[in-house]
PDB file of C-alpha atoms and ligand atoms in Angstrom:
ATOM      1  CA  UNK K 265     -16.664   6.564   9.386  1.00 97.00           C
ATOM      2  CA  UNK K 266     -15.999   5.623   6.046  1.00 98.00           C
ATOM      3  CA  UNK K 267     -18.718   4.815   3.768  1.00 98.00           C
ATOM      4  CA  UNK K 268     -19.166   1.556   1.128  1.00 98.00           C
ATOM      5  CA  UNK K 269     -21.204   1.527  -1.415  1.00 98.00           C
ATOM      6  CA  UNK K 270     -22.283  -1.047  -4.052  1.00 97.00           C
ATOM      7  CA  UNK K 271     -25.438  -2.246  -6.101  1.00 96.00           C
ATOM      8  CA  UNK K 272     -25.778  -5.187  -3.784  1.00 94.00           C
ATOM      9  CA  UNK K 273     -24.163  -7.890  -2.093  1.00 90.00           C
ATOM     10  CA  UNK K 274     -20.819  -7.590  -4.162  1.00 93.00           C
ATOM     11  CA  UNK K 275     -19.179  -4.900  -2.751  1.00 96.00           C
ATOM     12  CA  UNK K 276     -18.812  -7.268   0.475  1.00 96.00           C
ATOM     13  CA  UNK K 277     -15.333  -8.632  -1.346  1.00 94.00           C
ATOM     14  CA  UNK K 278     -14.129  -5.284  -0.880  1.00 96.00           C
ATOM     15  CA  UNK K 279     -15.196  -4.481   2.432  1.00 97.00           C
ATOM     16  CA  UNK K 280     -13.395  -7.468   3.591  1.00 97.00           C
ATOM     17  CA  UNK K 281     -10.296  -6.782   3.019  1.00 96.00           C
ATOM     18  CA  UNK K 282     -10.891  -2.491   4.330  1.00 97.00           C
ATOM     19  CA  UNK K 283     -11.677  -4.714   7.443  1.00 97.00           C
ATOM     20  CA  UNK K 284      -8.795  -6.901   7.965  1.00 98.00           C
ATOM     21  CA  UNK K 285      -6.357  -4.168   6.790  1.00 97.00           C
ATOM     22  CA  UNK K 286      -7.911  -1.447   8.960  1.00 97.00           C
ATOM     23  CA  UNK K 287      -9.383  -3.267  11.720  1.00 97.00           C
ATOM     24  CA  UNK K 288     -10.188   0.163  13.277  1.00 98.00           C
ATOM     25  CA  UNK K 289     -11.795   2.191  11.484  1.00 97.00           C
ATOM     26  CA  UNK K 290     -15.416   2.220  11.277  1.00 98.00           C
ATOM     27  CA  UNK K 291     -17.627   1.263   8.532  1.00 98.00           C
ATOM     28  CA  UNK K 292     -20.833   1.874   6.810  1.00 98.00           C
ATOM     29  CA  UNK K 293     -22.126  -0.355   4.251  1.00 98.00           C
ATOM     30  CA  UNK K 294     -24.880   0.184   1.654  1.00 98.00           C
ATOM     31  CA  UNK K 295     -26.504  -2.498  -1.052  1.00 97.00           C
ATOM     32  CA  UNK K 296     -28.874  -1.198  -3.299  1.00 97.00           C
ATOM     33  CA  UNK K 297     -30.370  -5.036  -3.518  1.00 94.00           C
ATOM     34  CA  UNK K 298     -33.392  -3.697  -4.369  1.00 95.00           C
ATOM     35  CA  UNK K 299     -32.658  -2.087  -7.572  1.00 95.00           C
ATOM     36  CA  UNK K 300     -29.092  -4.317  -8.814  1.00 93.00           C
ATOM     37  CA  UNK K 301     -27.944  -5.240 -11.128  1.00 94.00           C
ATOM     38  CA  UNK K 302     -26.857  -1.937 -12.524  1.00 95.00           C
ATOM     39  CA  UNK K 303     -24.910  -3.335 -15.015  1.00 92.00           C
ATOM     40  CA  UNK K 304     -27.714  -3.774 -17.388  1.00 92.00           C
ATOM     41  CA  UNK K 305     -28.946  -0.284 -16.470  1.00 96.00           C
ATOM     42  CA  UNK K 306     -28.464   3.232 -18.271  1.00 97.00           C
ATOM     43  CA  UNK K 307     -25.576   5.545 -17.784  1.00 96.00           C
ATOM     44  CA  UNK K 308     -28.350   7.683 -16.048  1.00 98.00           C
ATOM     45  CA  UNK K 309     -30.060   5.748 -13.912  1.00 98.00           C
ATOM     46  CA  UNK K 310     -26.544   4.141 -12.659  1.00 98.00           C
ATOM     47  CA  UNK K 311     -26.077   7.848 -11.766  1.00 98.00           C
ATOM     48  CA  UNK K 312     -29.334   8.489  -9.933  1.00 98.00           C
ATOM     49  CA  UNK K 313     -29.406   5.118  -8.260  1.00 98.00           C
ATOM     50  CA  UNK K 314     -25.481   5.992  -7.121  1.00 98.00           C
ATOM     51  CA  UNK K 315     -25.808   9.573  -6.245  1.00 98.00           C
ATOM     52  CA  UNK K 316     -28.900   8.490  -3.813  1.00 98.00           C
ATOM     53  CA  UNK K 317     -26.452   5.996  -2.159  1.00 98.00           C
ATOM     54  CA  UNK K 318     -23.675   8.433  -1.870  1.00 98.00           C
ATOM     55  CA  UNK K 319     -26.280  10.985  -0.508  1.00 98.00           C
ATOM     56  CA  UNK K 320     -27.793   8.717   2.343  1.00 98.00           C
ATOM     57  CA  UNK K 321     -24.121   7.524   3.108  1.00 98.00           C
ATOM     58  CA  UNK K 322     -23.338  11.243   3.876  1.00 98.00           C
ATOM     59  CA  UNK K 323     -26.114  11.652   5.970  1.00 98.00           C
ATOM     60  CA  UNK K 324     -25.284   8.897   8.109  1.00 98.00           C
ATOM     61  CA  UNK K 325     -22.213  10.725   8.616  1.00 98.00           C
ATOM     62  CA  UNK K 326     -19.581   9.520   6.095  1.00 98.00           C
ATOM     63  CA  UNK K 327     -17.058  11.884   4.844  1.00 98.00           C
ATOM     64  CA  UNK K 328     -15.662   9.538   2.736  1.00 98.00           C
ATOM     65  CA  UNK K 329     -17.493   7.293   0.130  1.00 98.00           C
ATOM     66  CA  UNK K 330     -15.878   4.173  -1.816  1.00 98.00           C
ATOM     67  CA  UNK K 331     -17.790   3.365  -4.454  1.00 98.00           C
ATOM     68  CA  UNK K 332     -16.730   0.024  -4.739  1.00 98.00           C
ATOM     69  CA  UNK K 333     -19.152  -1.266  -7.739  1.00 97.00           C
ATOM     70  CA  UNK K 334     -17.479  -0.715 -10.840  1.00 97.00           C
ATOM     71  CA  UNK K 335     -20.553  -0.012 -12.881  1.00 96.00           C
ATOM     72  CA  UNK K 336     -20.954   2.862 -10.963  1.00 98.00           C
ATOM     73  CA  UNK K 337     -17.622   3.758 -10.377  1.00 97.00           C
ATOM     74  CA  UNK K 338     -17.632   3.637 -14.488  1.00 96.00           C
ATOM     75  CA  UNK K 339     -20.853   5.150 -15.019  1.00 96.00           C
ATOM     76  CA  UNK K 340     -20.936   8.128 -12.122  1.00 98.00           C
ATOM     77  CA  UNK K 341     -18.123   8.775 -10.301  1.00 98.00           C
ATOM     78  CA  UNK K 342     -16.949  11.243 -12.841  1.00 97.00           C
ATOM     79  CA  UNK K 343     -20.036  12.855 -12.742  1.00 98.00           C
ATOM     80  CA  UNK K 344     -20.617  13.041  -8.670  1.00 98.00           C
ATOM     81  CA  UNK K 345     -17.187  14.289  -8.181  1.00 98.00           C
ATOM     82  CA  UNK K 346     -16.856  16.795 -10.751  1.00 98.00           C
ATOM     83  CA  UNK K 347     -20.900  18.277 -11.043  1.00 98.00           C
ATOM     84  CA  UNK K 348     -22.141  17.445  -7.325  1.00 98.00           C
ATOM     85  CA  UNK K 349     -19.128  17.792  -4.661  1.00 98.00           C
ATOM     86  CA  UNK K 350     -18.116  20.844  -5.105  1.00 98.00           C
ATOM     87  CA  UNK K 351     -21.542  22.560  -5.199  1.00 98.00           C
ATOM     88  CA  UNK K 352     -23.477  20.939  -2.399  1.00 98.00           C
ATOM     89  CA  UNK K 353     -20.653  18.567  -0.392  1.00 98.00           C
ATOM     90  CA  UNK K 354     -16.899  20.604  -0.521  1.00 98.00           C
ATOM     91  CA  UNK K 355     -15.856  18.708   2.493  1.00 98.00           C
ATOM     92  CA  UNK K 356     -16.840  15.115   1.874  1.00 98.00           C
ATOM     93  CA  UNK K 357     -14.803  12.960  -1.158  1.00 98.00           C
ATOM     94  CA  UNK K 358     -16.173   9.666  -3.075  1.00 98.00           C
ATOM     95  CA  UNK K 359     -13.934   7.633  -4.343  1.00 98.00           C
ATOM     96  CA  UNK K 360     -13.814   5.053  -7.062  1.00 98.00           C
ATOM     97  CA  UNK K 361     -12.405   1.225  -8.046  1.00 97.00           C
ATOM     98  CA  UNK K 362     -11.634   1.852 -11.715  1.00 98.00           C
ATOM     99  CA  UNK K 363      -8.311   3.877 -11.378  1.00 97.00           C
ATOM    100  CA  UNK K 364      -6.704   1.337  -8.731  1.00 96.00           C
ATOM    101  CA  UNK K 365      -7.016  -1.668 -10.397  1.00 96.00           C
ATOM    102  CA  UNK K 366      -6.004  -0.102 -13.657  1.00 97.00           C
ATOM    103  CA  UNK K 367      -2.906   1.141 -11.676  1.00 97.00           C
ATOM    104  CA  UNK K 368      -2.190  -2.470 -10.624  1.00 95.00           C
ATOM    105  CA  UNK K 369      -2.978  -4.251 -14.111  1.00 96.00           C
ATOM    106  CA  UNK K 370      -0.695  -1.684 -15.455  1.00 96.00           C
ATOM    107  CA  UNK K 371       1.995  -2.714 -13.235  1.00 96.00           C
ATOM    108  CA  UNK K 372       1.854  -6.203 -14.487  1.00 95.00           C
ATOM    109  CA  UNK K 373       0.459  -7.031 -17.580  1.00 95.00           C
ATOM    110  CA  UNK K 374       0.609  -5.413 -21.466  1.00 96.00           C
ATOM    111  CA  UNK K 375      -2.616  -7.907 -22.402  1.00 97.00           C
ATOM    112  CA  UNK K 376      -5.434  -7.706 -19.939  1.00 97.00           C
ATOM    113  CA  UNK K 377      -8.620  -9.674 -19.893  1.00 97.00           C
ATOM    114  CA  UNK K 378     -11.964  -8.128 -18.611  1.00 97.00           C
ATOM    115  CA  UNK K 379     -14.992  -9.797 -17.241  1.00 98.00           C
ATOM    116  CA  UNK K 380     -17.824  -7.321 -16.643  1.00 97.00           C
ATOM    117  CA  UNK K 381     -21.124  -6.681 -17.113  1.00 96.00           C
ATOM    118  CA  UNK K 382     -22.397  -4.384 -20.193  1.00 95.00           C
ATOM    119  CA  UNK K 383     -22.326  -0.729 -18.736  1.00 94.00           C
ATOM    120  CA  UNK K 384     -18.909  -1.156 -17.232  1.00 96.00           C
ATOM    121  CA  UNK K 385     -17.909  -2.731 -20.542  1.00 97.00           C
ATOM    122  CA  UNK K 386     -19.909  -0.074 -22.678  1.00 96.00           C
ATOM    123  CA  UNK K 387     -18.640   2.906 -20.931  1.00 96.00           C
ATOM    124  CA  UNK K 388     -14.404   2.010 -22.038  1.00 97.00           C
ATOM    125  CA  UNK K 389     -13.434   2.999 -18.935  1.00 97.00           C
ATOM    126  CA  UNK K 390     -10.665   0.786 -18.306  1.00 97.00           C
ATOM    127  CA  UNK K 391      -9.536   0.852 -21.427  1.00 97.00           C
ATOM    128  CA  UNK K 392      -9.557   4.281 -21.384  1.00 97.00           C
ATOM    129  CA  UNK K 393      -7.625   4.319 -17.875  1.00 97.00           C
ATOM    130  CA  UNK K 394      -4.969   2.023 -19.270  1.00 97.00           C
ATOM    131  CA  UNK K 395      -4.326   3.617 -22.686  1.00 97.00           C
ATOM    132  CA  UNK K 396      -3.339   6.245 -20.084  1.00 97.00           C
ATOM    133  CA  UNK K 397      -0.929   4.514 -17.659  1.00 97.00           C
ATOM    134  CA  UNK K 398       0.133   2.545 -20.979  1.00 96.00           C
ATOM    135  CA  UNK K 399      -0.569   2.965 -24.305  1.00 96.00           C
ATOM    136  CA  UNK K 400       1.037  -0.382 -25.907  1.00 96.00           C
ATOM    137  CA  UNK K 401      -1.880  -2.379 -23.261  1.00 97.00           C
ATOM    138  CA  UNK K 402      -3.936  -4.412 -25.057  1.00 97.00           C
ATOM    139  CA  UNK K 403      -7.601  -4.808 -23.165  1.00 97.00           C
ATOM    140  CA  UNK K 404     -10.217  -7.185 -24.505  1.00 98.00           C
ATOM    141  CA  UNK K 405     -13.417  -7.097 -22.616  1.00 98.00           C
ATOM    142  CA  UNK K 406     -16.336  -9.480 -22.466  1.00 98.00           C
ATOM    143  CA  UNK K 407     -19.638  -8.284 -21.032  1.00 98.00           C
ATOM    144  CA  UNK K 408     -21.063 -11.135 -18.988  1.00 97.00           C
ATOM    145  CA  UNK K 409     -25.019 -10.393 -18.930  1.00 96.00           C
ATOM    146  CA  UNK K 410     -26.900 -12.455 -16.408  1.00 96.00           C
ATOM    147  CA  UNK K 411     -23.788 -13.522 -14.298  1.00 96.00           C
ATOM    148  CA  UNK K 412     -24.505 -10.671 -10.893  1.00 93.00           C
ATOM    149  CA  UNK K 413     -28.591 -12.015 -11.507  1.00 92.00           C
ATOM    150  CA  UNK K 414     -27.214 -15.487 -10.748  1.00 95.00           C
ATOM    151  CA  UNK K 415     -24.927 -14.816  -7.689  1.00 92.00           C
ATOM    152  CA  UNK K 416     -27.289 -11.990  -6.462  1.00 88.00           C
ATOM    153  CA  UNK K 417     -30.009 -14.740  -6.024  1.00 93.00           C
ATOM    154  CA  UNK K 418     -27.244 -16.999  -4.399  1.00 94.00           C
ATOM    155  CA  UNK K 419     -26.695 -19.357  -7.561  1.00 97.00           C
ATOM    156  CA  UNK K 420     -22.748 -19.183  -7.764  1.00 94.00           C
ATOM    157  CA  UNK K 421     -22.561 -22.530  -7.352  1.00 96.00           C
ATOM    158  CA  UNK K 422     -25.010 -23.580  -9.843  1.00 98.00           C
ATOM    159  CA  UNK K 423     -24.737 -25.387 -13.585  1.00 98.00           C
ATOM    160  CA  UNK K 424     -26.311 -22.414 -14.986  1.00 97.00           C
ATOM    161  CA  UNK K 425     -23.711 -20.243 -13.362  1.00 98.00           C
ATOM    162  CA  UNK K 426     -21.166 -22.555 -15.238  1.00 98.00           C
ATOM    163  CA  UNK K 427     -22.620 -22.348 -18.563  1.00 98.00           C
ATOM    164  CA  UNK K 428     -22.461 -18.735 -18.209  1.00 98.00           C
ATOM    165  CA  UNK K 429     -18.672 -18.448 -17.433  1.00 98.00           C
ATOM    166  CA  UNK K 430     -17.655 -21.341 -19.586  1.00 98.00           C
ATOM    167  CA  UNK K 431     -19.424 -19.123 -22.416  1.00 98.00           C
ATOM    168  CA  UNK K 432     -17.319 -15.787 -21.259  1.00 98.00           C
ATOM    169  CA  UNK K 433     -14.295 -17.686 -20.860  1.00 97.00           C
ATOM    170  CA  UNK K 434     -14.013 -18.952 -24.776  1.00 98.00           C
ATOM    171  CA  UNK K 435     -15.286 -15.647 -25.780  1.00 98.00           C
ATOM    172  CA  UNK K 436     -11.786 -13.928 -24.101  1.00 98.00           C
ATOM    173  CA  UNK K 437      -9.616 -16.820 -25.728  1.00 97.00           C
ATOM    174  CA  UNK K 438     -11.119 -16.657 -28.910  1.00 97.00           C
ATOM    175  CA  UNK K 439     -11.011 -12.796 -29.128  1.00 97.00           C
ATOM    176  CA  UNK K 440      -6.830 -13.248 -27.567  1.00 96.00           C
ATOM    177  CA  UNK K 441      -5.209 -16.391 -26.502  1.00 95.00           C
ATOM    178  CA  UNK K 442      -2.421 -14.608 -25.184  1.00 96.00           C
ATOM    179  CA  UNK K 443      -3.733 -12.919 -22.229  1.00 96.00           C
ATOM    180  CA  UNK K 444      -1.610 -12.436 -18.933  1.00 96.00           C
ATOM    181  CA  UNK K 445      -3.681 -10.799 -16.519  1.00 95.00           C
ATOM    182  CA  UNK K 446      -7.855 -11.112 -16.279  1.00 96.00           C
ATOM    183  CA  UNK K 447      -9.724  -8.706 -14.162  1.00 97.00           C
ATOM    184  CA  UNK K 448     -13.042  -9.431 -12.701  1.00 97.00           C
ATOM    185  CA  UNK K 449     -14.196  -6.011 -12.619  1.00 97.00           C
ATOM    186  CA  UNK K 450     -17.420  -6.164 -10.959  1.00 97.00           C
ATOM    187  CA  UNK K 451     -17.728  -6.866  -7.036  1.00 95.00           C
ATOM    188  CA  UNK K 452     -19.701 -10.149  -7.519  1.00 93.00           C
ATOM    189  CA  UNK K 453     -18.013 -12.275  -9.204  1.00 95.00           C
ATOM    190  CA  UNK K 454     -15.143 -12.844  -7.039  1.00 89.00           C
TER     191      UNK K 454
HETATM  192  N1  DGL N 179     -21.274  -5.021  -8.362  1.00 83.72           N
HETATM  193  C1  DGL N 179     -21.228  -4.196  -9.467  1.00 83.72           C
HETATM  194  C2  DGL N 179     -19.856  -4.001 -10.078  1.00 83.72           C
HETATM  195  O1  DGL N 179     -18.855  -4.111  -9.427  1.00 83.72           O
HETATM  196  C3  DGL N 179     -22.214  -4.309 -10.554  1.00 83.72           C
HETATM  197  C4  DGL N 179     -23.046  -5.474 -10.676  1.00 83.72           C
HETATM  198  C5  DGL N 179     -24.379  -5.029 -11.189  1.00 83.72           C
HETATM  199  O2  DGL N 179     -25.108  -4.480 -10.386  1.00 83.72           O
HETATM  200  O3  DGL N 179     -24.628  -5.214 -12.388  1.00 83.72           O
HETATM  201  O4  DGL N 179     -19.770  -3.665 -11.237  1.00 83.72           O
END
Protein backbone atom coordinates (compact mmCIF):
# COMPACT_ATOMS: atom_id res chain seq x y z
CA UNK A 1 0.00 0.00 0.00
CA UNK A 2 1.47 3.12 -0.75
CA UNK A 3 1.08 5.95 1.49
CA UNK A 4 0.04 9.95 0.65
CA UNK A 5 0.62 12.46 2.65
CA UNK A 6 -0.18 16.21 2.68
CA UNK A 7 -1.17 19.15 5.12
CA UNK A 8 -4.73 18.89 3.95
CA UNK A 9 -6.97 18.63 1.18
CA UNK A 10 -4.24 19.52 -1.52
CA UNK A 11 -2.43 16.60 -1.90
CA UNK A 12 -5.81 15.14 -3.52
CA UNK A 13 -4.35 16.69 -7.10
CA UNK A 14 -1.72 14.28 -6.72
CA UNK A 15 -3.44 11.34 -5.67
CA UNK A 16 -5.51 11.63 -8.69
CA UNK A 17 -3.44 11.13 -11.11
CA UNK A 18 -1.33 7.88 -8.78
CA UNK A 19 -5.00 6.66 -9.30
CA UNK A 20 -5.71 6.84 -12.88
CA UNK A 21 -2.09 5.87 -13.76
CA UNK A 22 -1.98 2.93 -11.33
CA UNK A 23 -5.44 1.92 -11.04
CA UNK A 24 -4.18 -1.04 -8.92
CA UNK A 25 -2.36 -0.33 -6.45
CA UNK A 26 -3.69 0.52 -3.18
CA UNK A 27 -3.73 3.72 -1.42
CA UNK A 28 -3.61 5.44 1.85
CA UNK A 29 -4.30 8.98 2.21
CA UNK A 30 -3.56 11.37 5.11
CA UNK A 31 -4.63 15.34 5.58
CA UNK A 32 -3.38 16.96 8.44
CA UNK A 33 -6.63 19.48 8.10
CA UNK A 34 -6.41 20.05 11.45
CA UNK A 35 -3.15 21.68 11.76
CA UNK A 36 -2.61 23.20 7.68
CA UNK A 37 -1.50 25.38 6.42
CA UNK A 38 2.10 24.55 7.02
CA UNK A 39 3.29 26.96 4.85
CA UNK A 40 3.17 29.70 7.34
CA UNK A 41 4.67 27.31 9.92
CA UNK A 42 8.41 26.82 11.18
CA UNK A 43 10.97 24.62 9.59
CA UNK A 44 10.41 22.59 12.88
CA UNK A 45 7.12 22.20 13.39
CA UNK A 46 6.68 21.35 9.44
CA UNK A 47 9.03 18.54 10.60
CA UNK A 48 7.14 17.32 13.65
CA UNK A 49 3.74 17.76 12.09
CA UNK A 50 5.32 15.60 8.89
CA UNK A 51 7.27 13.03 10.70
CA UNK A 52 3.87 12.21 12.79
CA UNK A 53 2.13 11.70 9.38
CA UNK A 54 4.85 9.62 7.95
CA UNK A 55 4.87 7.64 11.31
CA UNK A 56 1.01 6.81 11.43
CA UNK A 57 1.21 6.10 7.57
CA UNK A 58 3.77 3.33 8.46
CA UNK A 59 1.76 1.93 10.96
CA UNK A 60 -1.09 1.48 8.83
CA UNK A 61 1.18 -0.51 6.86
CA UNK A 62 2.80 1.69 4.17
CA UNK A 63 6.23 0.97 3.05
CA UNK A 64 6.29 3.68 0.93
CA UNK A 65 5.41 7.38 1.77
CA UNK A 66 4.91 10.34 -0.90
CA UNK A 67 5.04 13.31 0.65
CA UNK A 68 3.23 15.13 -1.76
CA UNK A 69 3.01 18.75 0.07
CA UNK A 70 5.83 20.68 -0.95
CA UNK A 71 6.24 22.58 2.27
CA UNK A 72 7.07 19.55 3.75
CA UNK A 73 8.73 17.94 1.13
CA UNK A 74 10.96 21.39 1.39
CA UNK A 75 11.04 21.64 4.98
CA UNK A 76 11.52 17.68 6.15
CA UNK A 77 12.10 15.29 3.79
CA UNK A 78 15.78 15.83 4.03
CA UNK A 79 15.64 15.49 7.49
CA UNK A 80 13.24 12.16 7.78
CA UNK A 81 15.25 10.42 5.23
CA UNK A 82 18.64 11.13 6.24
CA UNK A 83 18.23 11.36 10.53
CA UNK A 84 15.03 8.99 10.99
CA UNK A 85 15.00 6.03 8.25
CA UNK A 86 17.86 4.57 8.73
CA UNK A 87 17.76 4.39 12.56
CA UNK A 88 14.23 3.33 13.35
CA UNK A 89 12.54 2.40 9.63
CA UNK A 90 15.60 0.69 7.18
CA UNK A 91 12.95 -0.98 5.18
CA UNK A 92 10.32 1.64 4.52
CA UNK A 93 11.30 4.89 1.98
CA UNK A 94 9.46 8.50 1.89
CA UNK A 95 9.61 10.19 -0.92
CA UNK A 96 9.34 13.78 -1.96
CA UNK A 97 7.71 16.36 -4.83
CA UNK A 98 10.54 18.89 -4.97
CA UNK A 99 13.15 16.89 -7.06
CA UNK A 100 10.48 15.76 -9.83
CA UNK A 101 9.13 18.79 -10.75
CA UNK A 102 12.51 20.44 -10.71
CA UNK A 103 13.54 17.55 -13.08
CA UNK A 104 10.64 18.47 -15.40
CA UNK A 105 11.00 22.44 -15.22
CA UNK A 106 14.53 21.73 -16.02
CA UNK A 107 13.63 19.94 -19.05
CA UNK A 108 11.77 22.86 -20.37
CA UNK A 109 12.35 26.11 -19.25
CA UNK A 110 15.76 28.42 -18.37
CA UNK A 111 13.19 31.15 -16.53
CA UNK A 112 10.80 29.56 -14.11
CA UNK A 113 8.07 31.20 -12.14
CA UNK A 114 7.11 29.97 -8.56
CA UNK A 115 3.91 30.32 -6.70
CA UNK A 116 4.21 29.06 -3.12
CA UNK A 117 3.59 29.74 0.15
CA UNK A 118 6.47 31.29 2.54
CA UNK A 119 8.31 28.13 3.98
CA UNK A 120 8.54 26.46 0.62
CA UNK A 121 9.67 29.83 -0.71
CA UNK A 122 11.98 30.55 2.41
CA UNK A 123 13.65 27.27 2.47
CA UNK A 124 15.35 27.84 -1.63
CA UNK A 125 14.70 24.57 -2.30
CA UNK A 126 13.88 24.70 -5.80
CA UNK A 127 16.14 27.01 -6.54
CA UNK A 128 18.58 25.14 -5.01
CA UNK A 129 17.41 21.86 -6.98
CA UNK A 130 17.62 23.72 -10.27
CA UNK A 131 20.95 25.55 -9.87
CA UNK A 132 21.78 21.82 -9.79
CA UNK A 133 20.14 20.28 -12.90
CA UNK A 134 21.03 23.86 -14.46
CA UNK A 135 22.92 26.50 -13.40
CA UNK A 136 22.06 29.30 -16.19
CA UNK A 137 17.95 28.76 -14.67
CA UNK A 138 16.67 31.72 -13.60
CA UNK A 139 13.83 31.09 -10.64
CA UNK A 140 11.82 33.97 -9.25
CA UNK A 141 9.52 32.99 -6.50
CA UNK A 142 6.54 34.71 -4.96
CA UNK A 143 5.25 33.53 -1.59
CA UNK A 144 1.47 33.65 -1.74
CA UNK A 145 0.37 33.98 2.12
CA UNK A 146 -3.30 33.37 2.70
CA UNK A 147 -4.00 31.60 -0.72
CA UNK A 148 -4.15 27.42 0.93
CA UNK A 149 -6.43 29.43 4.03
CA UNK A 150 -8.80 30.40 1.20
CA UNK A 151 -9.11 27.08 -0.78
CA UNK A 152 -8.73 25.02 2.49
CA UNK A 153 -12.06 26.66 3.67
CA UNK A 154 -13.48 25.99 0.07
CA UNK A 155 -13.17 29.75 -1.22
CA UNK A 156 -11.33 29.05 -4.65
CA UNK A 157 -13.90 30.46 -6.33
CA UNK A 158 -14.24 33.55 -4.42
CA UNK A 159 -13.32 37.54 -5.18
CA UNK A 160 -11.03 37.41 -2.35
CA UNK A 161 -9.33 34.41 -3.83
CA UNK A 162 -8.91 36.69 -6.99
CA UNK A 163 -7.47 39.60 -5.34
CA UNK A 164 -5.01 37.35 -3.91
CA UNK A 165 -3.70 35.82 -7.23
CA UNK A 166 -4.16 38.94 -9.25
CA UNK A 167 -1.68 40.42 -6.47
CA UNK A 168 0.92 37.28 -6.97
CA UNK A 169 0.55 37.38 -10.54
CA UNK A 170 1.96 41.22 -11.05
CA UNK A 171 4.39 40.53 -8.37
CA UNK A 172 6.10 37.55 -10.87
CA UNK A 173 5.81 40.01 -13.96
CA UNK A 174 7.11 42.83 -12.30
CA UNK A 175 10.06 40.93 -10.68
CA UNK A 176 10.55 39.07 -14.73
CA UNK A 177 8.34 39.56 -17.65
CA UNK A 178 10.01 36.98 -19.45
CA UNK A 179 9.03 33.90 -17.76
CA UNK A 180 8.38 30.52 -19.69
CA UNK A 181 7.36 28.06 -17.30
CA UNK A 182 5.31 28.84 -13.73
CA UNK A 183 5.09 26.18 -11.16
CA UNK A 184 2.40 26.01 -8.63
CA UNK A 185 4.35 24.34 -6.09
CA UNK A 186 2.00 23.68 -3.40
CA UNK A 187 -0.84 20.89 -3.74
CA UNK A 188 -3.73 23.43 -3.39
CA UNK A 189 -3.63 25.62 -5.71
CA UNK A 190 -4.10 23.59 -8.70
N1 LIG B 1 -0.20 21.69 0.35
C1 LIG B 1 1.03 22.14 0.76
C2 LIG B 1 2.07 22.28 -0.34
O1 LIG B 1 2.03 21.60 -1.33
C3 LIG B 1 1.16 23.29 1.67
C4 LIG B 1 0.06 24.18 1.91
C5 LIG B 1 0.13 24.62 3.33
O2 LIG B 1 -0.23 23.81 4.17
O3 LIG B 1 0.57 25.75 3.57
O4 LIG B 1 3.00 23.03 -0.18
Amino acid sequence: MLGVFDSGFGGLTVLKPIHQRLPTLSTMYLGDNARAPYGVRSQEEIFQFTLEGVRFLFEQGCPLVILACNTASAQALRRIQQDVLPLEYPDSRVLGVVRPAAEYLAKHATRVGLFAPPATVESAAYVHELYDLGPAIKVTQVACPGLTDLIEAGKQDSPATDTLVAGCVKQLLAKDEHIEEVLLACTHYP
